[in-house]
GROMACS .gro file of C-alpha atoms in nm:
model
  182
    1MET     CA    1  19.282  16.065  17.516
    2ILE     CA    2  19.372  15.966  17.152
    3THR     CA    3  19.459  16.335  17.061
    4GLU     CA    4  19.702  16.315  17.363
    5GLN     CA    5  19.863  16.005  17.218
    6ILE     CA    6  19.885  16.162  16.887
    7ILE     CA    7  20.040  16.467  17.017
    8GLY     CA    8  20.284  16.280  17.228
    9ALA     CA    9  20.389  16.055  16.923
   10ALA     CA   10  20.428  16.370  16.695
   11VAL     CA   11  20.639  16.542  16.969
   12GLY     CA   12  20.852  16.223  17.017
   13PHE     CA   13  20.892  16.192  16.634
   14ILE     CA   14  21.003  16.552  16.607
   15VAL     CA   15  21.238  16.525  16.894
   16GLY     CA   16  21.389  16.212  16.755
   17ILE     CA   17  21.455  16.380  16.418
   18ILE     CA   18  21.615  16.686  16.586
   19THR     CA   19  21.842  16.477  16.810
   20THR     CA   20  21.944  16.262  16.515
   21TRP     CA   21  22.012  16.565  16.308
   22CYS     CA   22  22.225  16.712  16.597
   23PHE     CA   23  22.422  16.391  16.650
   24TRP     CA   24  22.490  16.360  16.258
   25LYS     CA   25  22.621  16.727  16.264
   26TYR     CA   26  22.835  16.648  16.561
   27MET     CA   27  22.991  16.338  16.384
   28LEU     CA   28  23.059  16.546  16.074
   29PHE     CA   29  23.241  16.798  16.290
   30LEU     CA   30  23.466  16.518  16.388
   31ARG     CA   31  23.662  16.513  16.069
   32PRO     CA   32  24.025  16.408  16.047
   33ASN     CA   33  24.306  16.676  16.096
   34VAL     CA   34  24.602  16.573  15.908
   35SER     CA   35  24.894  16.754  15.739
   36ILE     CA   36  25.125  16.670  15.448
   37SER     CA   37  25.476  16.797  15.423
   38PRO     CA   38  25.508  17.130  15.243
   39HIS     CA   39  25.820  17.006  15.046
   40VAL     CA   40  25.917  16.687  14.893
   41ALA     CA   41  26.229  16.515  15.019
   42LYS     CA   42  26.454  16.381  14.750
   43GLU     CA   43  26.733  16.138  14.776
   44LEU     CA   44  26.960  16.052  14.479
   45ASP     CA   45  27.090  15.691  14.410
   46ALA     CA   46  27.351  15.779  14.159
   47GLU     CA   47  27.470  15.420  14.135
   48HIS     CA   48  27.140  15.299  13.988
   49GLY     CA   49  27.036  15.640  13.828
   50GLN     CA   50  26.718  15.653  14.048
   51ALA     CA   51  26.559  15.915  14.269
   52PHE     CA   52  26.343  15.852  14.591
   53TYR     CA   53  26.080  16.109  14.669
   54ARG     CA   54  25.941  16.117  15.012
   55PHE     CA   55  25.616  16.259  15.127
   56LYS     CA   56  25.561  16.288  15.516
   57ILE     CA   57  25.198  16.272  15.654
   58ARG     CA   58  25.108  16.370  16.024
   59ASN     CA   59  24.789  16.317  16.201
   60ASN     CA   60  24.729  16.643  16.399
   61GLY     CA   61  24.401  16.536  16.560
   62LYS     CA   62  24.320  16.389  16.899
   63ARG     CA   63  24.170  16.065  16.747
   64GLN     CA   64  24.325  15.798  16.535
   65VAL     CA   65  24.277  15.814  16.153
   66ILE     CA   66  24.230  15.499  15.943
   67ASN     CA   67  24.236  15.415  15.580
   68VAL     CA   68  24.529  15.654  15.500
   69SER     CA   69  24.583  15.667  15.122
   70LEU     CA   70  24.813  15.878  14.916
   71ILE     CA   71  24.848  15.893  14.531
   72ILE     CA   72  25.099  16.120  14.354
   73THR     CA   73  25.046  16.232  13.997
   74LEU     CA   74  25.224  16.470  13.762
   75CYS     CA   75  24.980  16.706  13.596
   76ARG     CA   76  24.973  16.992  13.360
   77LEU     CA   77  24.725  17.247  13.276
   78ARG     CA   78  24.584  17.238  12.928
   79ASP     CA   79  24.380  17.490  12.741
   80VAL     CA   80  24.054  17.371  12.584
   81PRO     CA   81  23.765  17.552  12.429
   82GLU     CA   82  23.579  17.573  12.763
   83GLY     CA   83  23.875  17.702  12.960
   84ARG     CA   84  24.171  17.523  13.132
   85ILE     CA   85  24.174  17.176  13.268
   86SER     CA   86  24.427  16.965  13.458
   87SER     CA   87  24.533  16.653  13.284
   88SER     CA   88  24.742  16.384  13.424
   89ILE     CA   89  25.071  16.313  13.253
   90ARG     CA   90  25.170  16.008  13.462
   91THR     CA   91  25.143  15.855  13.815
   92VAL     CA   92  25.441  15.904  14.019
   93LEU     CA   93  25.327  15.699  14.314
   94PRO     CA   94  25.047  15.467  14.269
   95ARG     CA   95  24.774  15.455  14.557
   96LYS     CA   96  24.961  15.350  14.870
   97ASN     CA   97  24.780  15.276  15.188
   98VAL     CA   98  24.852  15.270  15.567
   99SER     CA   99  24.591  15.112  15.784
  100ALA     CA  100  24.613  15.375  16.066
  101LEU     CA  101  24.788  15.658  16.233
  102ALA     CA  102  24.771  15.739  16.609
  103GLU     CA  103  24.658  16.051  16.756
  104TYR     CA  104  24.903  16.335  16.766
  105SER     CA  105  24.835  16.440  17.133
  106ARG     CA  106  25.038  16.159  17.295
  107GLY     CA  107  25.394  16.035  17.257
  108TRP     CA  108  25.480  15.704  17.110
  109THR     CA  109  25.742  15.445  17.120
  110PRO     CA  110  25.873  15.243  16.819
  111TRP     CA  111  25.651  14.960  16.922
  112GLU     CA  112  25.344  15.166  16.905
  113LEU     CA  113  25.117  15.309  16.614
  114PRO     CA  114  25.284  15.631  16.522
  115PRO     CA  115  25.113  15.963  16.437
  116ILE     CA  116  25.332  16.011  16.120
  117TYR     CA  117  25.412  15.824  15.796
  118ILE     CA  118  25.653  15.857  15.524
  119PHE     CA  119  25.544  15.758  15.179
  120VAL     CA  120  25.831  15.670  14.931
  121ALA     CA  121  25.810  15.687  14.564
  122LYS     CA  122  26.104  15.531  14.357
  123ILE     CA  123  26.130  15.693  14.030
  124ASP     CA  124  26.371  15.612  13.732
  125SER     CA  125  26.312  15.919  13.534
  126ASN     CA  126  26.373  16.273  13.652
  127VAL     CA  127  26.045  16.432  13.766
  128GLU     CA  128  26.210  16.778  13.783
  129GLU     CA  129  26.256  16.781  13.403
  130GLU     CA  130  25.880  16.751  13.365
  131LEU     CA  131  25.821  17.023  13.652
  132ASP     CA  132  26.039  17.267  13.450
  133LYS     CA  133  25.772  17.273  13.195
  134PRO     CA  134  25.508  17.556  13.221
  135ASN     CA  135  25.204  17.486  13.417
  136THR     CA  136  25.310  17.144  13.551
  137ARG     CA  137  25.284  17.034  13.909
  138MET     CA  138  25.310  16.725  14.118
  139ILE     CA  139  24.974  16.665  14.295
  140ALA     CA  140  24.963  16.469  14.607
  141THR     CA  141  24.583  16.352  14.693
  142LEU     CA  142  24.560  16.231  15.058
  143SER     CA  143  24.255  16.055  15.177
  144VAL     CA  144  24.197  15.975  15.545
  145THR     CA  145  23.904  15.859  15.765
  146ASP     CA  146  23.830  15.958  16.116
  147ALA     CA  147  23.833  15.631  16.325
  148LYS     CA  148  23.564  15.752  16.553
  149SER     CA  149  23.302  15.930  16.336
  150GLY     CA  150  23.381  15.744  16.001
  151THR     CA  151  23.409  16.099  15.828
  152THR     CA  152  23.647  16.091  15.538
  153TYR     CA  153  23.864  16.378  15.436
  154VAL     CA  154  24.036  16.435  15.108
  155GLN     CA  155  24.311  16.693  15.076
  156ARG     CA  156  24.517  16.802  14.774
  157THR     CA  157  24.861  16.959  14.784
  158THR     CA  158  25.058  17.063  14.482
  159TYR     CA  159  25.442  17.083  14.455
  160ARG     CA  160  25.637  17.299  14.210
  161LYS     CA  161  26.002  17.212  14.126
  162GLU     CA  162  26.128  17.452  14.401
  163GLU     CA  163  25.951  17.248  14.649
  164VAL     CA  164  26.144  16.932  14.586
  165VAL     CA  165  26.443  16.948  14.818
  166ILE     CA  166  26.746  16.722  14.827
  167GLY     CA  167  26.767  16.598  15.182
  168ASP     CA  168  26.567  16.400  15.436
  169PHE     CA  169  26.291  16.479  15.690
  170ILE     CA  170  26.379  16.585  16.041
  171LYS     CA  171  26.315  16.310  16.283
  172GLY     CA  172  26.006  16.307  16.492
  173LEU     CA  173  25.691  16.503  16.431
  174SER     CA  174  25.832  16.783  16.219
  175LEU     CA  175  25.729  16.811  15.853
  176GLU     CA  176  26.042  17.001  15.756
  177VAL     CA  177  26.314  16.876  15.528
  178LYS     CA  178  26.684  16.895  15.640
  179GLN     CA  179  26.839  17.009  15.309
  180ILE     CA  180  27.168  16.842  15.197
  181ASN     CA  181  27.396  17.059  14.998
  182SER     CA  182  27.486  16.866  14.683
   0.00000   0.00000   0.00000
């Protein structure tokens, strides 16, 4: 009788561990699915000598994402005795946050939570001059959390000078930039 209770408790314990592990793996599978625009949209304000750089984020998943944050830095590769490292020259866009983005699978109205967001950086100096220098890139680090599973996903995208386009994003869910001939 006691051995049956011990065996039953052991089987229950093992089954509990296995089901917990399966649930944990399932929740990790539910990671956010987001995209950041392959190009940076640039708008010039000649009157004030400023440029506005836009980065469009889209939630491609079937669940909301929360704690959306983006930071843009200008980085250059440096040679050190151990090899090459990326060093930050300056921050182009300090960490900006959006509380949530809606799921991509449904339409939305202007009154609802959208599945897209455009981050804007206002810059006094010309970033392209820095991007002309060898081994220099603009790096966008995007961090989002899946609203259901709580899994956080971090993604990095790099931009060269050729990927900075004068224009504005096409309206709606597209990540493409409509180029303006200047």
